[in-house]
Short mmCIF file of C-alpha atoms and ligand atoms in Angstrom, two decimals:
data_model
loop_
_atom_site.label_atom_id
_atom_site.label_comp_id
_atom_site.label_asym_id
_atom_site.label_seq_id
_atom_site.Cartn_x
_atom_site.Cartn_y
_atom_site.Cartn_z
CA MET W 1 -16.76 -30.94 1.51
CA PRO W 2 -14.49 -30.04 -1.31
CA SER W 3 -14.21 -26.90 -2.58
CA SER W 4 -15.90 -26.30 -6.19
CA SER W 5 -13.98 -24.91 -8.80
CA VAL W 6 -15.99 -22.41 -10.12
CA SER W 7 -17.28 -19.47 -8.60
CA MET W 8 -20.96 -18.09 -8.72
CA HIS W 9 -19.89 -14.91 -9.75
CA GLY W 10 -17.79 -15.67 -12.58
CA MET W 11 -14.31 -16.89 -13.41
CA TRP W 12 -11.44 -15.34 -15.26
CA SER W 13 -10.94 -17.10 -18.19
CA SER W 14 -7.13 -17.84 -17.30
CA ARG W 15 -4.19 -17.96 -15.26
CA LEU W 16 -3.38 -14.20 -17.46
CA MET W 17 -6.46 -12.93 -16.78
CA PHE W 18 -5.88 -13.59 -13.21
CA ILE W 19 -2.57 -12.24 -12.93
CA LEU W 20 -3.79 -8.91 -15.50
CA ALA W 21 -7.01 -8.32 -12.57
CA ALA W 22 -4.85 -8.78 -9.54
CA THR W 23 -1.78 -6.55 -11.06
CA GLY W 24 -4.65 -4.42 -11.92
CA SER W 25 -6.07 -4.18 -8.45
CA ALA W 26 -2.51 -3.30 -6.96
CA VAL W 27 -1.11 -1.16 -9.85
CA GLY W 28 -3.24 2.21 -9.18
CA VAL W 29 -3.36 5.61 -7.44
CA GLY W 30 -1.75 3.85 -4.47
CA ASN W 31 2.03 3.36 -7.06
CA ILE W 32 1.60 6.43 -8.76
CA TRP W 33 0.36 9.08 -6.77
CA MET W 34 0.83 8.06 -2.82
CA PHE W 35 3.87 6.06 -3.08
CA PRO W 36 5.72 8.69 -3.63
CA TYR W 37 3.87 11.28 -1.19
CA MET W 38 4.47 9.38 1.26
CA VAL W 39 8.15 8.77 0.48
CA GLY W 40 8.34 12.62 0.16
CA VAL W 41 6.30 13.17 3.54
CA ASN W 42 8.48 10.41 5.45
CA GLY W 43 11.51 11.47 4.76
CA GLY W 44 12.73 9.35 1.53
CA SER W 45 15.18 5.94 1.65
CA ALA W 46 14.63 4.89 4.93
CA PHE W 47 10.82 4.78 4.06
CA VAL W 48 11.61 3.24 0.90
CA LEU W 49 13.76 0.31 2.04
CA ALA W 50 10.97 -0.68 4.99
CA TYR W 51 8.48 -0.66 2.58
CA LEU W 52 10.24 -2.96 0.39
CA ILE W 53 10.78 -5.17 3.09
CA CYS W 54 8.00 -5.04 4.26
CA ILE W 55 6.58 -5.73 0.30
CA ALA W 56 8.60 -9.20 0.99
CA VAL W 57 8.49 -10.32 3.96
CA ILE W 58 4.58 -9.53 4.80
CA GLY W 59 3.03 -8.61 1.75
CA VAL W 60 3.88 -11.88 -0.35
CA PRO W 61 2.95 -14.00 2.51
CA VAL W 62 -0.05 -12.43 3.25
CA MET W 63 -1.35 -12.26 -0.80
CA MET W 64 -0.48 -15.65 -0.94
CA ALA W 65 -2.72 -16.57 2.00
CA GLU W 66 -5.62 -14.41 0.83
CA VAL W 67 -5.80 -15.78 -2.63
CA LEU W 68 -5.32 -19.22 -1.38
CA VAL W 69 -8.70 -18.70 1.11
CA GLY W 70 -10.53 -17.18 -1.85
CA ARG W 71 -9.80 -20.04 -4.29
CA GLU W 72 -10.74 -22.84 -1.52
CA GLY W 73 -13.74 -21.23 -0.40
CA ARG W 74 -14.83 -19.94 -4.11
CA GLN W 75 -17.54 -16.91 -2.50
CA SER W 76 -17.29 -13.50 -1.31
CA PRO W 77 -14.59 -13.13 1.73
CA ILE W 78 -17.15 -13.29 4.18
CA ASN W 79 -18.94 -16.02 2.98
CA SER W 80 -15.32 -18.12 2.16
CA LEU W 81 -13.93 -17.31 5.75
CA ILE W 82 -17.30 -18.68 7.55
CA SER W 83 -16.56 -21.98 5.13
CA LEU W 84 -13.15 -22.32 5.67
CA SER W 85 -13.69 -21.60 9.25
CA GLU W 86 -16.54 -23.91 9.73
CA ARG W 87 -13.97 -26.96 7.92
CA SER W 88 -11.39 -25.97 9.76
CA GLY W 89 -12.96 -26.88 12.99
CA LEU W 90 -13.33 -23.07 14.34
CA SER W 91 -16.28 -20.39 15.34
CA PRO W 92 -17.99 -18.93 12.26
CA HIS W 93 -17.63 -16.15 13.92
CA TRP W 94 -14.26 -15.27 11.56
CA ARG W 95 -16.67 -13.66 9.57
CA VAL W 96 -15.85 -10.28 11.28
CA LEU W 97 -12.61 -10.04 9.73
CA GLY W 98 -14.38 -9.87 6.24
CA TRP W 99 -17.28 -7.89 7.50
CA MET W 100 -14.37 -5.65 8.45
CA GLY W 101 -12.64 -6.31 5.15
CA ALA W 102 -15.14 -4.79 3.30
CA LEU W 103 -16.07 -1.96 5.44
CA THR W 104 -12.50 -0.52 4.68
CA GLY W 105 -12.51 -1.26 0.86
CA ILE W 106 -15.63 0.95 1.12
CA LEU W 107 -13.46 3.68 2.97
CA ILE W 108 -11.06 3.39 0.61
CA LEU W 109 -13.25 4.40 -2.53
CA SER W 110 -13.92 6.98 -0.43
CA PHE W 111 -11.28 9.31 -1.05
CA TYR W 112 -10.02 7.52 -3.74
CA GLY W 113 -12.80 8.13 -6.01
CA VAL W 114 -11.57 12.03 -5.23
CA ILE W 115 -8.08 11.29 -5.94
CA SER W 116 -8.98 9.46 -9.52
CA GLY W 117 -11.32 12.84 -10.00
CA TRP W 118 -8.73 14.84 -9.60
CA ALA W 119 -6.42 12.73 -11.91
CA MET W 120 -9.62 12.90 -14.54
CA ALA W 121 -9.77 16.96 -14.02
CA TYR W 122 -6.23 16.75 -14.90
CA VAL W 123 -6.60 15.25 -18.36
CA VAL W 124 -8.64 18.16 -19.35
CA THR W 125 -6.56 20.95 -17.45
CA THR W 126 -3.44 19.40 -19.59
CA VAL W 127 -5.08 18.79 -22.95
CA SER W 128 -6.34 22.14 -22.75
CA GLY W 129 -3.22 23.93 -22.81
CA ASP W 130 -3.74 25.69 -19.47
CA MET W 131 -0.65 23.87 -18.38
CA ASN W 132 1.60 25.20 -21.05
CA GLY W 133 4.86 27.68 -19.49
CA VAL W 134 3.67 27.27 -16.47
CA ASP W 135 5.67 28.26 -13.27
CA ALA W 136 5.97 26.31 -9.87
CA SER W 137 3.83 28.96 -8.21
CA GLN W 138 1.22 29.02 -11.00
CA VAL W 139 0.87 25.34 -11.18
CA THR W 140 0.68 24.97 -6.74
CA ALA W 141 -2.05 27.94 -7.10
CA MET W 142 -4.01 26.16 -10.16
CA PHE W 143 -4.12 22.94 -8.03
CA ASP W 144 -5.18 24.76 -5.07
CA SER W 145 -8.01 26.92 -6.40
CA PHE W 146 -9.37 23.17 -8.58
CA THR W 147 -9.71 21.50 -5.12
CA GLY W 148 -10.59 24.29 -3.32
CA ASP W 149 -13.82 24.47 -5.52
CA MET W 150 -16.07 22.04 -4.63
CA THR W 151 -18.71 21.32 -7.48
CA GLN W 152 -15.64 20.68 -9.82
CA VAL W 153 -14.18 18.49 -7.89
CA MET W 154 -17.75 16.68 -7.28
CA VAL W 155 -18.61 16.23 -10.77
CA TRP W 156 -15.16 14.28 -11.43
CA GLN W 157 -15.79 12.42 -8.61
CA GLY W 158 -18.99 11.58 -9.67
CA ALA W 159 -18.19 10.33 -12.70
CA PHE W 160 -15.41 8.32 -11.13
CA MET W 161 -17.72 7.06 -8.72
CA ILE W 162 -20.26 5.98 -11.81
CA ALA W 163 -17.51 4.33 -14.04
CA THR W 164 -16.89 2.45 -11.29
CA ILE W 165 -20.10 1.20 -10.24
CA PHE W 166 -20.35 0.61 -14.40
CA ILE W 167 -17.89 -1.75 -14.65
CA VAL W 168 -18.40 -3.42 -11.46
CA ALA W 169 -21.92 -3.70 -12.14
CA ARG W 170 -21.34 -5.54 -15.40
CA GLY W 171 -19.08 -8.17 -13.45
CA VAL W 172 -15.56 -9.76 -14.78
CA GLY W 173 -15.91 -8.49 -18.34
CA ASP W 174 -14.10 -7.69 -21.53
CA GLY W 175 -14.10 -4.38 -20.43
CA LEU W 176 -12.00 -4.89 -18.02
CA GLU W 177 -9.74 -7.64 -19.43
CA MET W 178 -9.00 -4.84 -22.37
CA ALA W 179 -7.96 -2.17 -19.61
CA VAL W 180 -5.31 -4.67 -18.15
CA LYS W 181 -3.86 -6.26 -21.68
CA TYR W 182 -3.33 -2.93 -23.21
CA LEU W 183 -3.75 0.01 -21.14
CA MET W 184 -1.36 -0.94 -18.14
CA PRO W 185 1.44 -1.89 -20.46
CA ALA W 186 0.78 1.55 -22.15
CA LEU W 187 1.04 3.61 -18.94
CA PHE W 188 4.18 1.55 -18.11
CA ILE W 189 5.54 2.81 -21.09
CA LEU W 190 4.37 5.97 -20.58
CA ILE W 191 6.18 5.88 -16.86
CA LEU W 192 9.33 5.25 -18.69
CA ALA W 193 9.55 8.02 -20.66
CA LEU W 194 8.84 10.18 -17.92
CA ILE W 195 12.05 8.36 -16.20
CA ALA W 196 13.89 9.33 -19.18
CA TYR W 197 12.54 13.01 -19.46
CA ALA W 198 13.58 13.14 -15.21
CA ALA W 199 17.05 11.78 -16.59
CA THR W 200 17.30 15.15 -18.67
CA THR W 201 16.99 17.75 -15.60
CA ASP W 202 20.60 17.63 -13.95
CA HIS W 203 18.80 17.06 -10.18
CA PHE W 204 18.31 12.79 -11.86
CA GLY W 205 20.83 11.25 -9.20
CA GLU W 206 19.70 13.65 -6.26
CA GLY W 207 16.38 12.35 -6.65
CA PHE W 208 17.69 8.65 -7.02
CA ARG W 209 20.33 9.17 -3.68
CA PHE W 210 16.66 10.71 -2.23
CA LEU W 211 14.86 7.55 -2.82
CA PHE W 212 17.43 5.07 -2.72
CA GLN W 213 20.90 5.78 -0.17
CA PHE W 214 19.43 4.17 2.26
CA ASN W 215 20.28 5.42 6.03
CA ALA W 216 18.51 3.24 8.41
CA ALA W 217 19.37 6.23 11.10
CA ASP W 218 16.57 7.68 9.57
CA LEU W 219 14.15 5.59 10.29
CA THR W 220 11.32 6.29 12.71
CA ALA W 221 8.79 4.51 14.38
CA GLU W 222 6.14 6.44 12.39
CA SER W 223 7.64 6.41 9.32
CA ILE W 224 7.51 2.11 9.33
CA LEU W 225 4.37 2.23 10.28
CA ALA W 226 3.32 4.69 7.44
CA ALA W 227 5.52 1.68 4.83
CA MET W 228 4.17 -1.04 6.64
CA GLY W 229 0.69 0.53 5.66
CA MET W 230 1.57 1.69 1.69
CA ALA W 231 3.10 -2.38 0.96
CA PHE W 232 -0.51 -3.29 2.55
CA PHE W 233 -2.51 -0.37 0.52
CA THR W 234 0.00 -1.06 -3.15
CA LEU W 235 -0.61 -4.72 -3.08
CA SER W 236 -4.56 -4.13 -2.30
CA LEU W 237 -3.94 -6.69 1.18
CA GLY W 238 -5.87 -6.45 4.28
CA MET W 239 -8.87 -6.29 3.50
CA GLY W 240 -10.19 -9.27 0.89
CA THR W 241 -9.61 -7.97 -2.36
CA MET W 242 -7.48 -10.63 -3.04
CA ILE W 243 -9.70 -12.98 -1.31
CA ALA W 244 -12.51 -12.11 -3.36
CA TYR W 245 -10.24 -12.16 -6.46
CA GLY W 246 -8.77 -15.67 -5.67
CA ALA W 247 -12.31 -16.96 -5.63
CA TYR W 248 -12.43 -16.34 -9.52
CA MET W 249 -9.09 -18.26 -9.91
CA PRO W 250 -9.08 -20.82 -12.42
CA PRO W 251 -7.41 -24.30 -9.67
CA ASP W 252 -4.65 -24.87 -11.83
CA ALA W 253 -2.85 -21.83 -11.79
CA ASN W 254 0.21 -21.66 -8.91
CA ILE W 255 -0.14 -19.63 -6.24
CA LEU W 256 2.99 -18.67 -5.31
CA GLY W 257 4.77 -17.84 -9.04
CA THR W 258 1.21 -15.76 -9.76
CA VAL W 259 1.97 -13.60 -6.32
CA GLY W 260 5.34 -12.78 -7.15
CA LEU W 261 4.93 -11.96 -9.95
CA ILE W 262 2.09 -9.42 -8.88
CA ALA W 263 4.16 -8.36 -6.19
CA VAL W 264 7.05 -7.18 -8.78
CA LEU W 265 5.21 -5.56 -11.17
CA ASP W 266 3.48 -3.44 -8.70
CA THR W 267 6.81 -2.41 -6.69
CA ILE W 268 8.67 -1.92 -9.99
CA VAL W 269 5.72 0.82 -10.75
CA ALA W 270 5.89 2.35 -6.94
CA LEU W 271 9.52 2.59 -7.63
CA MET W 272 9.67 4.59 -11.22
CA MET W 273 7.12 6.60 -10.19
CA GLY W 274 9.53 8.11 -7.24
CA MET W 275 12.52 8.16 -9.85
CA VAL W 276 10.44 10.73 -12.27
CA ILE W 277 8.46 12.61 -9.55
CA PHE W 278 11.76 13.39 -6.86
CA PRO W 279 14.14 14.55 -10.14
CA LEU W 280 11.23 17.32 -10.80
CA VAL W 281 10.55 17.72 -7.43
CA PHE W 282 14.53 19.23 -7.03
CA ALA W 283 14.77 20.50 -10.34
CA ASN W 284 12.27 22.82 -9.86
CA GLY W 285 12.65 23.36 -6.33
CA LEU W 286 9.62 22.04 -4.79
CA GLU W 287 9.15 20.93 -1.45
CA VAL W 288 9.73 17.02 -1.10
CA SER W 289 6.94 16.74 1.27
CA ALA W 290 4.42 18.32 -0.75
CA GLY W 291 1.94 15.97 0.70
CA PRO W 292 -1.25 14.84 -1.18
CA GLY W 293 -0.65 17.30 -4.08
CA LEU W 294 2.51 16.20 -5.20
CA MET W 295 1.90 14.40 -8.49
CA PHE W 296 -0.29 17.04 -9.44
CA ILE W 297 2.18 20.03 -9.23
CA THR W 298 5.14 18.35 -10.36
CA LEU W 299 3.93 16.67 -13.27
CA PRO W 300 1.93 19.50 -14.96
CA LEU W 301 5.33 21.20 -14.27
CA ALA W 302 7.12 19.05 -16.61
CA PHE W 303 4.47 18.35 -18.90
CA GLY W 304 4.01 22.12 -19.40
CA HIS W 305 7.76 22.52 -20.40
CA MET W 306 8.22 19.65 -22.88
CA ASP W 307 7.83 19.17 -26.58
CA GLY W 308 4.50 17.64 -27.03
CA GLY W 309 3.65 17.94 -23.37
CA GLN W 310 0.19 18.65 -23.93
CA LEU W 311 -0.74 15.79 -25.39
CA PHE W 312 1.52 13.90 -23.70
CA GLY W 313 0.22 14.81 -20.04
CA GLY W 314 -3.22 14.17 -21.59
CA ILE W 315 -2.47 10.43 -22.24
CA PHE W 316 -0.52 9.91 -18.68
CA PHE W 317 -3.39 11.33 -16.50
CA LEU W 318 -5.79 8.84 -19.17
CA LEU W 319 -3.81 5.73 -18.23
CA VAL W 320 -3.89 6.78 -14.64
CA THR W 321 -7.74 7.02 -14.28
CA PHE W 322 -7.70 3.69 -15.85
CA ALA W 323 -5.10 2.49 -13.68
CA ALA W 324 -7.34 3.72 -10.56
CA LEU W 325 -10.88 1.96 -12.40
CA THR W 326 -8.85 -1.59 -12.14
CA SER W 327 -8.34 -0.52 -8.75
CA SER W 328 -11.15 0.89 -7.47
CA ILE W 329 -13.55 -2.08 -8.83
CA SER W 330 -11.38 -4.32 -6.92
CA MET W 331 -12.39 -2.38 -3.61
CA ILE W 332 -16.29 -2.98 -3.74
CA GLU W 333 -15.96 -6.22 -4.99
CA PRO W 334 -15.87 -8.21 -1.47
CA ALA W 335 -18.47 -6.06 -0.33
CA VAL W 336 -20.93 -6.68 -3.42
CA ALA W 337 -20.03 -10.49 -3.57
CA TRP W 338 -21.67 -10.79 -0.18
CA VAL W 339 -24.67 -8.17 -1.08
CA VAL W 340 -25.39 -10.66 -3.98
CA GLU W 341 -24.82 -13.67 -2.25
CA LYS W 342 -26.45 -12.53 1.16
CA PHE W 343 -29.65 -10.84 0.39
CA LYS W 344 -29.88 -12.65 -3.56
CA LEU W 345 -29.43 -9.24 -5.50
CA THR W 346 -28.19 -8.54 -9.02
CA ARG W 347 -24.70 -7.17 -9.79
CA ALA W 348 -25.79 -3.68 -10.89
CA VAL W 349 -28.18 -3.21 -7.69
CA ALA W 350 -25.39 -3.84 -5.05
CA ALA W 351 -23.04 -2.00 -6.73
CA ILE W 352 -25.47 1.01 -6.83
CA VAL W 353 -25.45 0.48 -3.31
CA ILE W 354 -22.57 -0.02 -2.27
CA GLY W 355 -20.76 2.14 -4.82
CA GLY W 356 -23.20 4.92 -3.39
CA ILE W 357 -22.37 4.43 0.26
CA ALA W 358 -18.40 5.18 -0.70
CA TRP W 359 -19.62 7.88 -3.26
CA LEU W 360 -21.61 9.78 -0.15
CA ILE W 361 -18.73 8.96 2.21
CA GLY W 362 -16.21 10.49 -0.14
CA LEU W 363 -18.12 13.69 -0.06
CA GLY W 364 -16.19 14.52 3.15
CA SER W 365 -13.00 13.90 1.13
CA VAL W 366 -14.06 16.28 -1.56
CA PHE W 367 -15.30 18.93 1.13
CA SER W 368 -11.80 18.72 3.05
CA GLY W 369 -10.83 20.96 0.11
CA ASN W 370 -13.10 23.82 0.48
CA ILE W 371 -15.75 24.06 2.93
CA TRP W 372 -14.30 21.23 5.76
CA SER W 373 -11.08 22.54 5.14
CA ASP W 374 -10.46 23.68 9.05
CA LEU W 375 -12.35 20.73 9.57
CA GLN W 376 -9.96 18.28 12.01
CA VAL W 377 -10.87 14.51 12.82
CA LEU W 378 -7.92 12.49 14.01
CA GLY W 379 -5.66 14.37 15.55
CA ASP W 380 -5.01 17.44 13.52
CA ARG W 381 -5.71 16.11 10.18
CA THR W 382 -8.43 16.76 7.78
CA PHE W 383 -11.38 14.57 7.06
CA PHE W 384 -9.53 13.33 4.21
CA ASP W 385 -6.39 12.54 5.36
CA SER W 386 -7.72 10.68 8.20
CA VAL W 387 -9.84 8.32 6.19
CA VAL W 388 -6.43 7.78 4.77
CA PHE W 389 -4.73 7.39 7.54
CA LEU W 390 -7.55 4.78 9.43
CA THR W 391 -7.51 2.95 6.56
CA SER W 392 -4.06 2.68 5.02
CA ASN W 393 -2.08 2.58 8.27
CA ILE W 394 -5.13 1.05 10.38
CA LEU W 395 -7.22 -1.28 9.44
CA LEU W 396 -4.98 -3.01 6.07
CA PRO W 397 -2.07 -3.49 8.27
CA LEU W 398 -4.71 -5.04 11.44
CA GLY W 399 -6.55 -6.48 9.20
CA GLY W 400 -3.74 -8.36 7.83
CA LEU W 401 -2.66 -9.31 11.34
CA ILE W 402 -5.84 -10.88 12.05
CA PHE W 403 -5.82 -12.94 8.98
CA ALA W 404 -2.09 -13.53 9.14
CA ILE W 405 -3.02 -15.25 12.83
CA PHE W 406 -6.07 -17.20 11.28
CA ALA W 407 -4.11 -18.09 7.72
CA GLY W 408 -0.75 -19.35 9.58
CA TRP W 409 -1.73 -21.05 12.60
CA LEU W 410 -5.65 -22.01 12.61
CA LEU W 411 -6.60 -22.98 8.80
CA ASN W 412 -6.73 -26.37 8.23
CA ARG W 413 -3.15 -27.45 7.25
CA GLU W 414 -4.68 -30.00 4.16
CA ILE W 415 -6.20 -26.92 2.75
CA ILE W 416 -3.36 -24.86 2.58
CA SER W 417 -0.75 -27.02 1.26
CA GLY W 418 -3.52 -28.47 -1.37
CA GLN W 419 -3.88 -24.57 -2.22
CA LEU W 420 -0.20 -23.91 -2.59
CA GLU W 421 0.92 -26.91 -3.64
CA MET W 422 3.94 -26.42 -1.71
CA SER W 423 5.72 -28.98 0.42
CA GLY W 424 8.70 -28.81 2.63
CA PRO W 425 11.43 -26.06 2.56
CA SER W 426 9.44 -23.81 0.41
CA LEU W 427 5.98 -24.41 2.82
CA GLN W 428 8.30 -24.64 5.42
CA VAL W 429 9.57 -20.87 4.38
CA TRP W 430 5.67 -19.26 4.51
CA SER W 431 4.81 -21.10 7.32
CA PHE W 432 7.60 -18.90 9.45
CA LEU W 433 6.63 -16.27 7.73
CA ILE W 434 3.03 -15.72 7.73
CA ARG W 435 2.86 -17.37 11.79
CA TYR W 436 5.67 -15.27 13.12
CA ILE W 437 7.14 -13.14 11.12
CA ALA W 438 4.02 -11.04 9.66
CA PRO W 439 2.13 -11.05 12.96
CA VAL W 440 5.14 -9.84 15.29
CA ALA W 441 6.36 -7.58 12.45
CA ILE W 442 2.93 -5.71 12.07
CA PHE W 443 2.20 -6.56 16.11
CA VAL W 444 5.44 -4.45 17.04
CA VAL W 445 5.37 -1.56 14.35
CA PHE W 446 2.08 -0.80 15.70
CA VAL W 447 3.06 -0.53 18.98
CA MET W 448 5.86 1.23 18.59
CA ALA W 449 4.07 4.27 16.41
CA LEU W 450 0.96 4.38 18.66
CA ARG W 451 3.37 4.87 21.83
N1 LIG L 501 -3.59 -1.06 -4.60
C1 LIG L 501 -4.38 0.00 -5.36
C2 LIG L 501 -3.53 1.09 -5.63
O1 LIG L 501 -2.26 1.13 -4.98
C3 LIG L 501 -5.64 0.23 -4.08
C4 LIG L 501 -6.19 -0.47 -3.18
C5 LIG L 501 -6.31 -1.05 -1.98
C6 LIG L 501 -6.88 -1.36 -4.18
C7 LIG L 501 -7.08 -1.57 -1.33
C8 LIG L 501 -8.18 -2.66 -3.24
C9 LIG L 501 -7.57 -2.53 -2.48
O2 LIG L 501 -3.79 2.00 -5.54
#
């Protein structure tokens, strides 16, 4: 049975639209908030180096495989996996991988909604002028008191979740196209302006060295695991988002070129955010390892002291919110598309059900800043930290590992070469990376980190 050229869920109108949507998914709070905080917690440049290697040798080949499976299957990740398994003479039980991914997406959205809610709240805090002239200890205290205020955080998380559900319910439409076409470039320019600001502190060089003065000796098994998880997370890999988005991709777009571009853009945004945050951290005598609050402490401090910072900061946090939305919608797309196919529900109902579940679970992350702050779930981690760790460090790389084995070893080779439009050496390189490098690297990092 040849694959159909369209999906029942709709299609991206062009190759450019696919690039925008997939980049919109990849670029989000992961690059802007999580990357700098992970770099800080994991000791700087060694982590960055591991991250870059993971993007190149694991991320890109896995993303190509996800997109090709989606475009061949033209359905939700779960049903695409079933149909491609059957056509490759495999058991339909490979669908379990799709279920795992759909579930991971819901878990990711649960904490993502909380962080994005913080970003929304900071639009108001910054614009209102509350940050003007504050010092490091005040800004830290403000952050702690904000996250400690359960009702406030719940309201913002709720607002973000409603926005996400609303967009997913409407489907691949104009709103999304607008957001990615204009707001993403605007965000990019704003980050460049912030780098220019960071360069005016005399700690720019220090920040730069913290990020790029590679010293392999600093690498620990745990920091490599975190870097690998970060690579999966920022590229939206290991859970089916790129399978879902690939299903709506026009047949004539080249997968390697498209995926390469997305990976480069995504990586640039993460590195640029590092170049904004760390000079500010050093200039203000803050802790690099401040954790999840890092961005919400350093940036308001900068906005509070620059000319026009009130407005500039407000716009920045607003754009972060949009970047978050173009990512959050892609987290539940795999589950929503499946529910629509399976139960013949409308997208609106499916989005409300799936988004509602993520919302409920997310309350646990809201509470981690207040009434559950003493609750420890995985090891000494709060509920919030546990969900972050479980999804990005365990579930995404694990999903990527199983998927790499599926795509590299078991999937019908004709499907692969037809979709990738590659042959000869380039196909061999991809095959080598997906068959050997990606699974072995993920496996080794797991074993080392868990020992
Ligand atoms: N890539 C997104 C970010 O960096 C997060 C994401 C993860 C989106 C998994 C979809 C799937 O913010």
